[in-house]
Amino acid sequence: MADFSVYHGNEKEGSQLTSSRRYDQFLGTWRSINKRVHRHLGILNKNVLTEIFDFITSSHASWLSSHKIIDQIPTALLLAGVNTPDHSVIYGHLKKSILNSGGHVAVISPGANTTSVRNLVSLVVQQLSDDSFQQCGFLLDDKNSGGDSKVATCKDFDESNNISVNNFTPATRFSYLALVESYYSKVKNHCGTNVLGRNTEYKTLAPPTTPCLRSKRRISQPISHGVSTISPGSEISSESKPKSTVLGPLVIILTETESIPVQVLCDFISLTSLYAAGQIRGRSYSLPISFVFGLSTIPEFGFESRLNASTLSRLTIRRFAVPPPSAFLDVVLNEIIKFPGLHPTYSVLNYLIDGLFLCLDYSVKNFLQRLKFCMLEHYLKTPHPELLQSLELARKYLISLNPSDLARIVSLDYPSLGNHVLDNVTTSALATISPPEVINISSPPGTHRITHRSSSSSSRLIDKIIEYLENHLKLQYLIPPVLNWLLIIMTPLSVRPLGKNIGDLYRLWLKNGLVNAEEFNMTINLLNGVSKEHLLTAVQNAYEFLHQESSSLSRSKDSTSLWSSSVVTEGRICLNDLADATLSWHTKLSLACQESINKQSQQQSTDSEMSSTITTSVNNDNEPVKPIEFNTKRKISLRNLRQHLQEYATSSPNRSMSAISTSIHNTQWEITRKEFLRWIQIKLSEIIPPFNQLPLHEVFYGPSSIESGNNYSLSSSHEDSSIHSQLALSIRRRLNPPLQRCLHQALVNPGVYLQITDLKLSNSSSISSKLFDLCILYKLLLETSKIVNLYDWLMAFATILGESVDSQNPPSQEIQCRFLQGLAELQHLGCIKSTRRKVDHVIRLTWISGFML
């Protein structure tokens, strides 16, 4: 595996960043990207979360208005998709919204013990109770009330909790009866029993106890706050009735319903419905429970088919769908593209999306973590990460460098500069100048002239470098609106070879430029067949988008510091020019379309006149011209059929020659359309050329010369693509490594893998006593057959460690203990397993055979 090292070039004091400063610089950039990404992801999640929250709120309001009696439990089926690592974020936002509104939430994760109904109910009640104790303001205030609502402190809640919990035995402390007691007693104790409203039949529950503890049972007495106790059937005075306090909802969230056994889920729903409907012991109290069931599959297979009709009849089901993982990925890619600075290459981005995201987990959260690692590696390995800052800070950094470091930037660090505008005089002057600290005041006048000439050469080189950096920032500034402009033009196409979103176009541009892609030529050919109305509408929409984009950019001020005012100004001018050119082409296409329509109508009138003339002449002729007859009884090929139809068209008396001639020559619309499509190709090559054609592309896209050794060259696109492939391979080994191969490499030669000089072997097949016991045992295991004799293995192990052993001198107790410990470690790693026939033998597993020495 490639080592994860930090750039240690020709470091001098103040010329290179330390690893901690590099990490701090990366961390600032990543925080900005992460903040923007999560803000837009929250907007995407907000719609479905708002719908679920409104469903729970409306169901709870119905529970309050219906005298706290319901027949069915409100149930929200959340189709969360297969990106299970992201579910915790979605349910976390939902839980936070419910808690902020005064409700109580219990979230049952897949790792919880749900093997029985008792365990599941215990987990639910425990979370709901803990939530109600920790959250002081669990009561909702009515917006229409003008009076002061009574506020209870956390200390009061803890005291009432202890009183209610002590009434139950450990076996029933986390049951629904305890939840009812805890839920209603707090309202009665802190807000008065009149807060129960119309539920006048409520009584303090007598918790179930064993006969031996019945005499020791204490009756829960409400804490006196100057509020009289209300007996069943008594009336509530209007003066003492609070107007602004209601009970909060109880929400139970099962994140992965498929992971719960079917019988447990059915019994849990049936038991919960009894308490939600108030059908326990004839009392009319109830709990305002709502369900949120998360599903990774469709409900017909993952939920409804698993439950019987009796269980489904207890639920009021409503479906909600989370946007697909591709929608979240599009949001992330849009923000990455719009953010100036470091961008991933095609190989890296293609591997992160196609190799990991679409194959492993569909998780945007994991995708961001992998992208974060790739960016961190670039910051740690690039020679000059300071160039990724704003242009002003980059200029200050370049000015602080001495001429020899500037010459190194051109010759070694960024070879793409060598094939561009830098003249030989500047490079040679920089290469022959000594550092400034060597030149003192007593130097001869000629030296001062050389110093003056070197300073002017340095300033010219710095200006060139800043110009190249500005070109890259301008390119990144223009890519999002230009790609969206192209997407709008491709709207009439039902099949889009370039892709359906900006992320697909951006990946093709990273590969080798849009114009050079085969998919672009296919798109141009498809646009040739688009109807006039659809193409004109698409061009008009593209112009309106550019006009709106330019107007919004002129009104808004970007908070990022990497886009300087010059970049924004030049980019806005370029967008305005593109918008004006698009409008001009729309005018040309409209005129050509109108001219084509006029010619077509004129041609139709001419054809009708000629057809009437030909008909008259044919009627006057005694022997009319008969078309070529076609024998329908015999088989004919497609080629012969086409030839027959052409002959029939030319010999038909009703066929005018003008119609045939117009089908041969191109119309004005076709000529204008071809010119427009050719202009699109030229304009894209001019505005967004491939990034590897610009100097200093290693700064923003990588990799630098460190990635591929001293023979690094960017003379061709093939070499560049191979270098980026090497970078992608290095990242692949870290993000998704082949675990068995990595384990084999670490055990065979730990010195190379762990970068320990004392443990490095001259030959990977050799064995040294300096190695770890686990490594020695593994290398001996590779030399054996499938069935391994433990005694022979122990004797070989002791011999390598330096003991003279034979049948008369067995290994020492220390060697035997080390051997047994190594065997246990190998079995834990999956290298060996015991046999059932022979106690003194083990079996080597088959996957090791592929790594035999």
Coordinates of C-alpha atoms in Angstrom, one line a residue, residues 36 49 93 109 183 313 361 382 416 418 443 492 535 584 620 642 669 676 678 714 766 779 804 807 818-819 831:
R36 CA -23.3 24.6 2.7
L49 CA -40.3 15.9 7.8
H93 CA -34.2 15.7 12.7
S109 CA -32.7 1.3 16.4
Y183 CA -47.8 10.6 31.9
S313 CA -57.2 -2.8 11.2
D361 CA -24.4 1.8 0.9
T382 CA 0.6 19.1 -2.3
S416 CA 2.6 22.0 -16.2
G418 CA 7.1 24.4 -18.2
S443 CA 28.7 43.4 -2.7
P492 CA -36.3 18.5 -25.7
L535 CA -35.7 23.8 -30.0
S584 CA -29.1 36.4 -31.2
N620 CA -57.6 14.7 -71.3
R642 CA -37.3 1.2 -50.7
W669 CA -33.8 26.2 -41.0
F676 CA -26.1 27.0 -34.1
R678 CA -21.5 24.1 -34.3
L714 CA 2.2 16.0 -18.3
S766 CA 12.4 -15.5 4.9
K779 CA 4.6 -17.7 7.6
S804 CA 17.1 -26.5 20.7
S807 CA 11.7 -35.5 21.3
R818 CA 3.2 -17.9 23.2
F819 CA 2.3 -20.6 20.7
C831 CA -6.9 -18.3 9.2

